[in-house]
CSV table of C-alpha atoms in Angstrom, one decimal:
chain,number,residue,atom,x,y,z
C,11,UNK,CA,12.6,24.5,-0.6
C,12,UNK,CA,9.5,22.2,0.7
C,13,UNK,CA,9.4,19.2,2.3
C,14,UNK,CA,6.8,16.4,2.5
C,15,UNK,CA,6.7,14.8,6.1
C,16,UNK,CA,4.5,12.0,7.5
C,17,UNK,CA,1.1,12.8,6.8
C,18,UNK,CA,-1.0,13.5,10.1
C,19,UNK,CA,-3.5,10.8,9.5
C,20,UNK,CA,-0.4,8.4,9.7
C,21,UNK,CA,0.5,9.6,12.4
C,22,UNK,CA,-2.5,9.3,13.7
C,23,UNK,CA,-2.6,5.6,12.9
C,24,UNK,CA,0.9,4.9,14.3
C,25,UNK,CA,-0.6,6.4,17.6
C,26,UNK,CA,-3.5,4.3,17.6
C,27,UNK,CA,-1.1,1.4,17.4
C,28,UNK,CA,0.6,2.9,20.3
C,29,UNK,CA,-2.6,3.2,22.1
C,30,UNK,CA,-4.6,-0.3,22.0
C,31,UNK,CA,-0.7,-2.3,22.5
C,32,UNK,CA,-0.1,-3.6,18.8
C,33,UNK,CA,3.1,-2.0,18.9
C,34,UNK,CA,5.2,-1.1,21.7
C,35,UNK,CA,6.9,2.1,23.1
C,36,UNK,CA,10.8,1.5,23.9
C,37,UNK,CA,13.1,-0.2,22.1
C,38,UNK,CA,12.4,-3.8,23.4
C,39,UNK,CA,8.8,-5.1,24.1
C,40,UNK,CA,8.5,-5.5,28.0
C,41,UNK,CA,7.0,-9.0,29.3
C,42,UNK,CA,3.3,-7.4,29.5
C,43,UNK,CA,3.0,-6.0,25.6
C,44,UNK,CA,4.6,-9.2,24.5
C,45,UNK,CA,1.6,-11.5,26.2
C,46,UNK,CA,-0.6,-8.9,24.7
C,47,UNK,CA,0.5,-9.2,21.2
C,48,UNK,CA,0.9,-13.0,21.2
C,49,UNK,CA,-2.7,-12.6,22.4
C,50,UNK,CA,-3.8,-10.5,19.0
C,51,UNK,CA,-2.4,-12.8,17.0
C,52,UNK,CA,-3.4,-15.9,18.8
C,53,UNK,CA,-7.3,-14.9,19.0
C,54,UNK,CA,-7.1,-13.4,15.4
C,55,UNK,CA,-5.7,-17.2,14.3
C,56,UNK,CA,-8.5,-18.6,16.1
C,57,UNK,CA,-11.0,-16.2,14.6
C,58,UNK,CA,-9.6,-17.0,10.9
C,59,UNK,CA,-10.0,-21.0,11.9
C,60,UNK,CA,-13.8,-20.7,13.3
C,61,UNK,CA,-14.6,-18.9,10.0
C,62,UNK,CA,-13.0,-21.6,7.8
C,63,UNK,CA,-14.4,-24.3,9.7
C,64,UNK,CA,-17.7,-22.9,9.6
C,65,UNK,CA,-17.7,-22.7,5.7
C,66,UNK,CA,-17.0,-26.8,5.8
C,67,UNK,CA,-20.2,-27.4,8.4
C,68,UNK,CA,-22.6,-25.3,7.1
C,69,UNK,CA,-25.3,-26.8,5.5
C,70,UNK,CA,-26.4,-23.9,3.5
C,71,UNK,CA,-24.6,-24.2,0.1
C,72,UNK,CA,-24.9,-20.3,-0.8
C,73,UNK,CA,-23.5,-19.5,3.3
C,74,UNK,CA,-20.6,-22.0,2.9
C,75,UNK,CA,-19.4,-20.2,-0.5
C,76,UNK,CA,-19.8,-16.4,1.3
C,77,UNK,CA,-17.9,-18.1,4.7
C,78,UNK,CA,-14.9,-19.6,2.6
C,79,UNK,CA,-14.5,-16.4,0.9
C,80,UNK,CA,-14.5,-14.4,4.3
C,81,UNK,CA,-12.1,-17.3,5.8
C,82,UNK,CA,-9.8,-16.6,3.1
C,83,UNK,CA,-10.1,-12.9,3.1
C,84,UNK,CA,-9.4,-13.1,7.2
C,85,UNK,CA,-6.6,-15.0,6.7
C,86,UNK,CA,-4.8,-12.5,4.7
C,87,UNK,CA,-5.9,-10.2,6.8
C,88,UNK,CA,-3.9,-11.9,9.7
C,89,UNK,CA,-0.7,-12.1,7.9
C,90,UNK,CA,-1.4,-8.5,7.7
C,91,UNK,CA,-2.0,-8.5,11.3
C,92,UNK,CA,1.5,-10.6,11.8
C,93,UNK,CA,3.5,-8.3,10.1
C,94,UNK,CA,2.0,-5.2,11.8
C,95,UNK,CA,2.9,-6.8,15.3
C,96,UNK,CA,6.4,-8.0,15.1
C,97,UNK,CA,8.0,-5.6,12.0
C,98,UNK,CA,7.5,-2.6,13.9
C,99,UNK,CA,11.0,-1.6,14.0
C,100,UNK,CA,11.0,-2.3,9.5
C,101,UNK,CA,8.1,-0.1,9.4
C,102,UNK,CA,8.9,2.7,11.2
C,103,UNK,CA,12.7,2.6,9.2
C,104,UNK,CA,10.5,2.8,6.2
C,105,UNK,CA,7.9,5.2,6.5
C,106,UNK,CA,10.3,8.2,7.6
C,107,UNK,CA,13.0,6.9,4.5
C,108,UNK,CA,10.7,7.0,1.9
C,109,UNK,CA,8.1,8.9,2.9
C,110,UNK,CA,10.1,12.1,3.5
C,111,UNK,CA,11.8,14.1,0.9
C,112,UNK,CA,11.8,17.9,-0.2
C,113,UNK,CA,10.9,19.4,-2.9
C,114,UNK,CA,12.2,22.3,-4.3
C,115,UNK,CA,9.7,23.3,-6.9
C,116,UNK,CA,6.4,25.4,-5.2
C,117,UNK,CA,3.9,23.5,-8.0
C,118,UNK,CA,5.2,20.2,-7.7
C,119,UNK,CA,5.1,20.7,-3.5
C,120,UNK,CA,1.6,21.5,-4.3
C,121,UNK,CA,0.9,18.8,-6.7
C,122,UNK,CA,2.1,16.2,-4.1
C,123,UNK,CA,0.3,17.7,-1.5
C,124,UNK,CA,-3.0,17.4,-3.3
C,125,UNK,CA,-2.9,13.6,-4.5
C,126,UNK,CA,-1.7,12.7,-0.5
C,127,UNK,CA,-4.6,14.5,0.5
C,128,UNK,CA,-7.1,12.8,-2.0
C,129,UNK,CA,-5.3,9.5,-0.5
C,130,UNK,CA,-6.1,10.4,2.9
C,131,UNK,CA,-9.7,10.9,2.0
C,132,UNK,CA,-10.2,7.9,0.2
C,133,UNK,CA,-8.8,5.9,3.1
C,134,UNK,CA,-10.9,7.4,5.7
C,135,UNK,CA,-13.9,6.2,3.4
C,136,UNK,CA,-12.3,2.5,3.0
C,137,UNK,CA,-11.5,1.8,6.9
C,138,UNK,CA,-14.7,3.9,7.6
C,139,UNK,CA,-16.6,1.4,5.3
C,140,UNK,CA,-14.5,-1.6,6.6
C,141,UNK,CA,-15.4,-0.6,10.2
C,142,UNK,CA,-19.0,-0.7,9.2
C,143,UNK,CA,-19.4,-3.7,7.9
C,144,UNK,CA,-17.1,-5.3,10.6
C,145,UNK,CA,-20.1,-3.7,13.2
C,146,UNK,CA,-23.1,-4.8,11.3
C,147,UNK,CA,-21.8,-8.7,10.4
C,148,UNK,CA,-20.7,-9.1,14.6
C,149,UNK,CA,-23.1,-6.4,16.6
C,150,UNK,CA,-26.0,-5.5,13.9
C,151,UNK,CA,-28.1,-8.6,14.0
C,152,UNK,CA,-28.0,-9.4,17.8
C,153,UNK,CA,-28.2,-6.0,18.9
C,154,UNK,CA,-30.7,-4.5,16.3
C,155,UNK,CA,-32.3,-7.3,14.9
C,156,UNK,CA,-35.6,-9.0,15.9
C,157,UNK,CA,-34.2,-12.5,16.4
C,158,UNK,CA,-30.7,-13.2,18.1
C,159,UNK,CA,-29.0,-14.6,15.7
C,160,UNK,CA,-25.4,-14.3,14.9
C,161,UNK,CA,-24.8,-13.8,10.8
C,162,UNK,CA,-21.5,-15.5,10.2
C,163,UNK,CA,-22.1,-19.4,11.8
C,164,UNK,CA,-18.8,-19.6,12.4
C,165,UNK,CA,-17.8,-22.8,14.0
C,166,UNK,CA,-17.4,-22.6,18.0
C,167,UNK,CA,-17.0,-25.1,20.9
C,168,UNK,CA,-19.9,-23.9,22.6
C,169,UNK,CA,-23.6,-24.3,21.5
C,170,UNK,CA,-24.6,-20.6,20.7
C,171,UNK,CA,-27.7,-21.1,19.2
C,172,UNK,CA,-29.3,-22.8,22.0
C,173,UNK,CA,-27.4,-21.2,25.3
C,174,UNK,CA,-27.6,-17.8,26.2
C,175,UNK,CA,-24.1,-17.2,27.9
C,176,UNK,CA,-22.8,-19.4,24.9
C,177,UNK,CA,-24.4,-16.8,22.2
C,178,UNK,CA,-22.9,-13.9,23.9
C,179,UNK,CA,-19.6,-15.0,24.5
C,180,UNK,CA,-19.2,-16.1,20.7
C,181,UNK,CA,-20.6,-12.6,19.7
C,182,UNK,CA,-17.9,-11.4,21.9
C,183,UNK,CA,-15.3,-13.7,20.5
C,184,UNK,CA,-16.5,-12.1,16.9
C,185,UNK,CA,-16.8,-8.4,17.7
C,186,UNK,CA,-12.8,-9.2,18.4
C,187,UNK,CA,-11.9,-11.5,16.2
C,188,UNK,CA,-13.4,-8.3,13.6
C,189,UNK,CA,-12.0,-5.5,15.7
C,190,UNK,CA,-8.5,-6.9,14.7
C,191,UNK,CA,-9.2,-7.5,11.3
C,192,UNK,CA,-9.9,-3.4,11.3
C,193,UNK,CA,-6.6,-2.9,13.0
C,194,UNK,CA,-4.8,-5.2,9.8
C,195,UNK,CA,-6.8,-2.7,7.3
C,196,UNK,CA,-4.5,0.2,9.0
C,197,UNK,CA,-1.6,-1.5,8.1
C,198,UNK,CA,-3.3,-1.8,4.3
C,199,UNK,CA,-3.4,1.8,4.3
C,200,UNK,CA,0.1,2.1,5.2
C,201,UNK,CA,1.0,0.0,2.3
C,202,UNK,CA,-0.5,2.0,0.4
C,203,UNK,CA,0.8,5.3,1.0
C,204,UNK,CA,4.6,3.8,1.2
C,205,UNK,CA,3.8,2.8,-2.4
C,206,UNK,CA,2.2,6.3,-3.3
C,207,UNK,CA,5.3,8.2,-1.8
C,208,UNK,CA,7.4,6.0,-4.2
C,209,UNK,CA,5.6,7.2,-7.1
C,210,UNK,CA,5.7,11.3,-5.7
C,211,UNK,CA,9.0,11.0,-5.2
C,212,UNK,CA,9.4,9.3,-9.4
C,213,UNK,CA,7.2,12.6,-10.3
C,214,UNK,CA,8.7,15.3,-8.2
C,215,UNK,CA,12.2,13.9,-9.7
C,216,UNK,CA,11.5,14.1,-13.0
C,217,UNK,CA,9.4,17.5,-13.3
C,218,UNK,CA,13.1,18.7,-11.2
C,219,UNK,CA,15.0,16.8,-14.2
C,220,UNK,CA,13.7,19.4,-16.4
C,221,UNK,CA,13.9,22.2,-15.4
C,222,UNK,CA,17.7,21.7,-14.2
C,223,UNK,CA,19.6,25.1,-14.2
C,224,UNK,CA,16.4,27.2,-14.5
C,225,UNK,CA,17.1,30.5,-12.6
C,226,UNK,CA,14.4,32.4,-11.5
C,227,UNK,CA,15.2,36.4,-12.2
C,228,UNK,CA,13.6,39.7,-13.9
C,229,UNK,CA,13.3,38.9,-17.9
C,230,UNK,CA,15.4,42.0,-19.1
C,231,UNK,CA,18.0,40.9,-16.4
C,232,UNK,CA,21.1,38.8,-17.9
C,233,UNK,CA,22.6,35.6,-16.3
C,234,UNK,CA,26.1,34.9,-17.0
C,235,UNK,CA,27.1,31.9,-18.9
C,236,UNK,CA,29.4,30.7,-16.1
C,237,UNK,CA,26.6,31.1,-12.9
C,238,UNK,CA,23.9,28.7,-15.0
C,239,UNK,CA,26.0,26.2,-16.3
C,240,UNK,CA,27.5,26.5,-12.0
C,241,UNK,CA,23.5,26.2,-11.3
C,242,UNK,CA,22.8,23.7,-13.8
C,243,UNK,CA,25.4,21.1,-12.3
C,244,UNK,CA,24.3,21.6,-9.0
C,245,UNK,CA,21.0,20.7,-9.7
C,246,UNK,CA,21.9,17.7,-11.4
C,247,UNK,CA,23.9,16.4,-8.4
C,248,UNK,CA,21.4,17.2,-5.9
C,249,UNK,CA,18.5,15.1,-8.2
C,250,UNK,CA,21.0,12.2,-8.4
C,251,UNK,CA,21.4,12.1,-4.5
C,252,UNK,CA,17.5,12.7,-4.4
C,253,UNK,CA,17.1,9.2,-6.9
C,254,UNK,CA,14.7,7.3,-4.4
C,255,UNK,CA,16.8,4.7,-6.6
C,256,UNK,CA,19.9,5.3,-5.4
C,257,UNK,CA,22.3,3.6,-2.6
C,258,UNK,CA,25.8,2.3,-2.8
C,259,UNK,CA,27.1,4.5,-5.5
C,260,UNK,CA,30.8,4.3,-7.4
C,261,UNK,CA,32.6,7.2,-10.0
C,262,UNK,CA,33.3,5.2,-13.2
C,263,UNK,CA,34.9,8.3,-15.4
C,264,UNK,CA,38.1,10.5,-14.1
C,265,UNK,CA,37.3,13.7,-15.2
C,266,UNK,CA,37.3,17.4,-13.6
C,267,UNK,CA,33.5,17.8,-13.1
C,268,UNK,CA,32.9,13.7,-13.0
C,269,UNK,CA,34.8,13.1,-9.6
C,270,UNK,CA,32.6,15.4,-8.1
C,271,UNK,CA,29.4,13.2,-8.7
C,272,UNK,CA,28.9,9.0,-7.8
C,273,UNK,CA,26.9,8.3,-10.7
C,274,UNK,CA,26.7,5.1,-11.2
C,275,UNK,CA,24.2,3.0,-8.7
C,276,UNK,CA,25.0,-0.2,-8.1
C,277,UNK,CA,22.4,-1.0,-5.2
C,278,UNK,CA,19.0,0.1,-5.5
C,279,UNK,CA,17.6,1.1,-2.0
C,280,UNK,CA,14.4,2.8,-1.1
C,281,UNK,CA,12.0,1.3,-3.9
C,282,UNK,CA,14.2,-2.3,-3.3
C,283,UNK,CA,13.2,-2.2,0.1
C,284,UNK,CA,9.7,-1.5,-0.1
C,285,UNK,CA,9.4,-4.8,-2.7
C,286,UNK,CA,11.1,-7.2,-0.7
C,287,UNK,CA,9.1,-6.2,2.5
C,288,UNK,CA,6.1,-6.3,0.7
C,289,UNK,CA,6.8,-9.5,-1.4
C,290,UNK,CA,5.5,-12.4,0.1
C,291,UNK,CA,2.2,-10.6,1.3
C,292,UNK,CA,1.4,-9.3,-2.0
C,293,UNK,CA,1.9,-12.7,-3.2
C,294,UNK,CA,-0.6,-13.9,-1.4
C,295,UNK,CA,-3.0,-11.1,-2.1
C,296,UNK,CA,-2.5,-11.7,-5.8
C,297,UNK,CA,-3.2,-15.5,-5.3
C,298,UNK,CA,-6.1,-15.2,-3.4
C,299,UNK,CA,-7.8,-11.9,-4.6
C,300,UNK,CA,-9.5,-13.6,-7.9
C,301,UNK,CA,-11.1,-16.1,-5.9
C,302,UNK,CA,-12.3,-13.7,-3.2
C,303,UNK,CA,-14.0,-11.2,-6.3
C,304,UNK,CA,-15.7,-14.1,-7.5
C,305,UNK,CA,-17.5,-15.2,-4.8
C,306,UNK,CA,-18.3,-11.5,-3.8
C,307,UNK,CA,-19.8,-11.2,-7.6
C,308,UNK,CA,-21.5,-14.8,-7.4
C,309,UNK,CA,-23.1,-14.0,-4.1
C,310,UNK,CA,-24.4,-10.3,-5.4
C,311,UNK,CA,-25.1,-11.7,-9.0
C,312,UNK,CA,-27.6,-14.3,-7.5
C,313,UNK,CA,-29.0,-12.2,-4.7
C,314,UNK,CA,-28.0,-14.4,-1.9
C,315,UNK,CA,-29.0,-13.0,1.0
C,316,UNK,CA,-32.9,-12.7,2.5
C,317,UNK,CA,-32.9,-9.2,3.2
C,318,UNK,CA,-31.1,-5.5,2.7
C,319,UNK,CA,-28.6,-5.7,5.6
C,320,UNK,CA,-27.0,-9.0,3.8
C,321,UNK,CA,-27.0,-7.6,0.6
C,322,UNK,CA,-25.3,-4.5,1.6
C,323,UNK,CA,-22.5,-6.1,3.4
C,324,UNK,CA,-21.7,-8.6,0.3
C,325,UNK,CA,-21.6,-5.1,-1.7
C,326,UNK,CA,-19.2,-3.9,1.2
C,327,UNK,CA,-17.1,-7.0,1.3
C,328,UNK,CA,-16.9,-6.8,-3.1
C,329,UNK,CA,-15.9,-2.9,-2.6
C,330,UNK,CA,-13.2,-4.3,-0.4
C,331,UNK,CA,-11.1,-6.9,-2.3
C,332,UNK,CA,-11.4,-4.5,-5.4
C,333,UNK,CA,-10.2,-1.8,-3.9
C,334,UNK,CA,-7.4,-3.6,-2.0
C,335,UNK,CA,-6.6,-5.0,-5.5
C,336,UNK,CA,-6.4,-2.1,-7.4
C,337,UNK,CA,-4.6,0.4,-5.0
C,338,UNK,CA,-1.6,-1.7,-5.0
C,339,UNK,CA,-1.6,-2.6,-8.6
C,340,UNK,CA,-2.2,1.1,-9.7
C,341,UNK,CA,0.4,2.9,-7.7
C,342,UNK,CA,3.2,-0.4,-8.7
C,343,UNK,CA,1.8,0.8,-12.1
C,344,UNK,CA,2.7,4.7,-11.2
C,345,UNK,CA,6.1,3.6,-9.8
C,346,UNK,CA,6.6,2.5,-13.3
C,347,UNK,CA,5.8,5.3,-15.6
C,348,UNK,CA,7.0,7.5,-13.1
C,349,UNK,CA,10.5,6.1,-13.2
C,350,UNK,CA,10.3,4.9,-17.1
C,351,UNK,CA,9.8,9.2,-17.8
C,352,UNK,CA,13.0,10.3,-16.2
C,353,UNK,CA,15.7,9.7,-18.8
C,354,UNK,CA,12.9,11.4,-21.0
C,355,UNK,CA,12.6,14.6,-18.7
C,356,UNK,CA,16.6,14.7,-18.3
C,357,UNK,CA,17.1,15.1,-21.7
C,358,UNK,CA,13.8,17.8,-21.9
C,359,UNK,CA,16.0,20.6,-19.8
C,360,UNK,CA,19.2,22.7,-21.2
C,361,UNK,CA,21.7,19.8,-21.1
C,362,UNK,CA,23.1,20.6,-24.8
C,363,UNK,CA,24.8,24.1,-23.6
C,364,UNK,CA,26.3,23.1,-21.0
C,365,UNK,CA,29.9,21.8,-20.7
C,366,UNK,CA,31.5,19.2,-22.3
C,367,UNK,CA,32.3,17.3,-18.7
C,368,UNK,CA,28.4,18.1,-17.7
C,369,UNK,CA,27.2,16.6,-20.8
C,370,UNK,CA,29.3,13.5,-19.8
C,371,UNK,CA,27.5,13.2,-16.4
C,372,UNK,CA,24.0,13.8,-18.0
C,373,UNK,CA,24.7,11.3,-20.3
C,374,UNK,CA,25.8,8.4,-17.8
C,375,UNK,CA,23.1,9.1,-15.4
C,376,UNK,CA,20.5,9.4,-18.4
C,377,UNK,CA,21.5,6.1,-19.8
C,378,UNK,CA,21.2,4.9,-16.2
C,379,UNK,CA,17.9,6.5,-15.7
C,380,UNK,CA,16.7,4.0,-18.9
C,381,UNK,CA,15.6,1.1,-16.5
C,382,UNK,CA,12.5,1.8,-15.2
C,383,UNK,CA,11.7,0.6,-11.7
C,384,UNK,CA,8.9,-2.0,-11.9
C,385,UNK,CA,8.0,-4.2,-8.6
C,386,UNK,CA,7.9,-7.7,-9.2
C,387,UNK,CA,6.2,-9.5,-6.9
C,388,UNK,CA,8.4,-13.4,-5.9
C,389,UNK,CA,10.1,-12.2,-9.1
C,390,UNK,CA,6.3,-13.8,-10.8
C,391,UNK,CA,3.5,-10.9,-10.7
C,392,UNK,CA,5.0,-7.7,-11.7
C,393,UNK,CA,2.5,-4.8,-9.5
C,394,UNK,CA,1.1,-3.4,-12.8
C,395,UNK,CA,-2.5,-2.9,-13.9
C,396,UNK,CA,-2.4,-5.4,-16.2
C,397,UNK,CA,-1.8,-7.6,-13.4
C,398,UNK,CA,-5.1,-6.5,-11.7
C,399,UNK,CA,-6.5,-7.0,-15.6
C,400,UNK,CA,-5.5,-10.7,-15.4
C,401,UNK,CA,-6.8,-11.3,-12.1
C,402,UNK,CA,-10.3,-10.0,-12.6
C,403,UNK,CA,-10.2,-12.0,-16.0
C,404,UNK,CA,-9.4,-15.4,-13.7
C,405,UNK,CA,-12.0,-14.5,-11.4
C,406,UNK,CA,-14.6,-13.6,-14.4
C,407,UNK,CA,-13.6,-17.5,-15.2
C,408,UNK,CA,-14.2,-18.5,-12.2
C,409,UNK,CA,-17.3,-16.9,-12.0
C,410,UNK,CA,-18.1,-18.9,-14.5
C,411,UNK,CA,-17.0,-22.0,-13.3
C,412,UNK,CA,-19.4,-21.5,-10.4
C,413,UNK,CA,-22.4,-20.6,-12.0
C,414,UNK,CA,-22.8,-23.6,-13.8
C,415,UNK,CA,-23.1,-25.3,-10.7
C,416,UNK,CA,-26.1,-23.3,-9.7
């Protein structure tokens, strides 16, 4: 028997959170980390505003279009950036629920243990690249460049392009306003591997589905009828109290074996639960993310930008909202053909010898096993990859759209 914990790198994140006050130690926040978070999300808020505000009153048309798309970017970013701060208690319920199960099976413990790690390695690239282009857009200009100029002219009370203390206090308001958008892209990644451990836990069930009853012992060595029939049942009930589907469960039949199992689920639970948490922001990530990729393509399709350092952190921001796009979609996608194979691998293992009244149960949980699990986001935008098809086709339309203006 194995079992899949909290990956470190988590861990590591849920300490950093710990570390800079985002969330808060103790089961009430005290009067301190309160003021502290209201002043995250009050200075990110004020960040997102500057930015938007700065797309309106710039005069430079190609500027205003890469500003709007950052101002809309930030702003999902800062619903992010909401949830993180005051659904701590949700997140922390969630992570250890779904994201910790065992496994029984050495290969399929392995199996699981390689995809998380090329998850982990792919997110230390994305918040490694998002870090990046956070410190070059605030800190690389004024710091490296020959001029002092801030690259983002974002709207701000004070006159920064003529006043010294002004400049350096709205490259300080930036560098924060950034920093925080950084911290949201942890909770991104958090998202993500919630949704990945949905899936694992899909795939880990249904390679266990088949091979129900299988006892390991010496080829010329006999196994009674009786002992794998006993194994094969137990199996079964120990994957139907492993469904990551399962909750408030009922018997339906009256028979010898069938009291022993609750087969029939009335209340989905783990998978549920991760949807309606997720809901509305993914809704809004849908609705904004083909209007985001097409400015990203418009502004690297016509070379805006006057040098290297600009063009590269278009590239960065385009390698962002893809990414962000397809991760979700992709593992929604996985939940589904994960969970859409299980009444096939039930009836791959030894169910026809067993007992009539284990037949019964592999039947009803089989037939219940038929409904695949597929996320649908506000019951509109179900978390497929033909929904991340559709949205890049809008935002190829869009693109469009916009060129003809140029």
């Amino acid at each position: 028997m194995h079992s899949i914990q909290i990956h470190k790198f988590i861990a590591l994140i849920i300490s950093f959170l710990y570390l800079i006050g985002v969330w808060h130690r103790g089961d009430k926040s005290t009067v301190k980390e309160m003021q502290r978070k209201l002043f995250f999300c009050i200075q990110n808020s004020l960040f997102v505003l500057s930015i938007g505000f700065g797309s309106i009153a710039n005069d430079k048309k190609n500027m205003s279009i890469f500003l709007a798309e950052i101002s809309v970017g930030a702003a999902v970013l800062s619903v992010k950036l909401w949830l993180l701060v005051w659904k701590q208690n949700k997140i922390l319920d969630l992570l250890p629920q779904v994201c910790v199960f065992s496994i029984r099976n050495g290969d399929d413990y392995k199996r699981s243990s390689d995809k998380l790690r090329g998850f982990v390695k792919f997110a230390l690239v994305f918040i490694s690249a998002a870090a990046f282009a956070a410190f070059l857009s605030t800190l690389g200009l004024p710091l490296f460049g020959s001029e002092k100029t801030i690259f983002m002219e974002i709207a701000f009370p004070l006159d920064y392009r003529n006043k010294e203390i002004a400049f350096w206090i709205a490259i300080t308001f930036m560098f924060i306003g950034t920093s925080l958008s950084v911290v949201s892209l942890l909770f991104t990644v958090m998202c993500w591997y919630l949704l990945l451990s949905c899936s694992l836990r899909y795939e880990v069930l249904g390679s266990e589905l088949k091979n129900l009853g299988r006892i390991t012992k010496n080829v010329n060595e006999e196994v009674p009828a009786k002992q794998m029939h006993n194994r094969f049942f137990e199996d079964l009930k120990a994957s139907i109290d492993t469904y990551p589907h399962s909750g408030k469960c009922v018997t339906i039949l009256h028979c010898n074996r069938l009291n022993e199992l609750s087969i029939l689920i009335l209340f989905p639970r783990l998978t549920n639960d991760v949807e309606s948490f997720f809901s509305d922001l993914f809704f809004i990530q849908l609705g904004t993310s083909g209007l985001c990729i097409c400015n990203s393509v418009y502004c690297l399709a016509f070379n805006i930008g006057g040098n290297s350092f600009e063009r590269l952190l278009y590239f960065l921001v385009f390698f962002y909202f893809i990414s962000d796009l397809f991760i979700i979609t992709y593992f929604g996608n996985e939940i589904m053909l994960s969970s859409n194979r299980l009444s096939y691998c039930l009836f791959e293992s030894d169910w026809y010898n067993q007992p009539q009244s284990t037949k019964k149960c592999v039947v009803i949980f089989g037939e219940h096993l038929k409904q695949p699990q597929q996320l649908v986001i506000c019951k509109l935008y179900p978390l497929t990859l033909e929904t991340f098809t559709r949205i890049l086709n809008s935002a190829y339309s869009m693109f469009n759209i916009l060129k003809s203006f140029q």
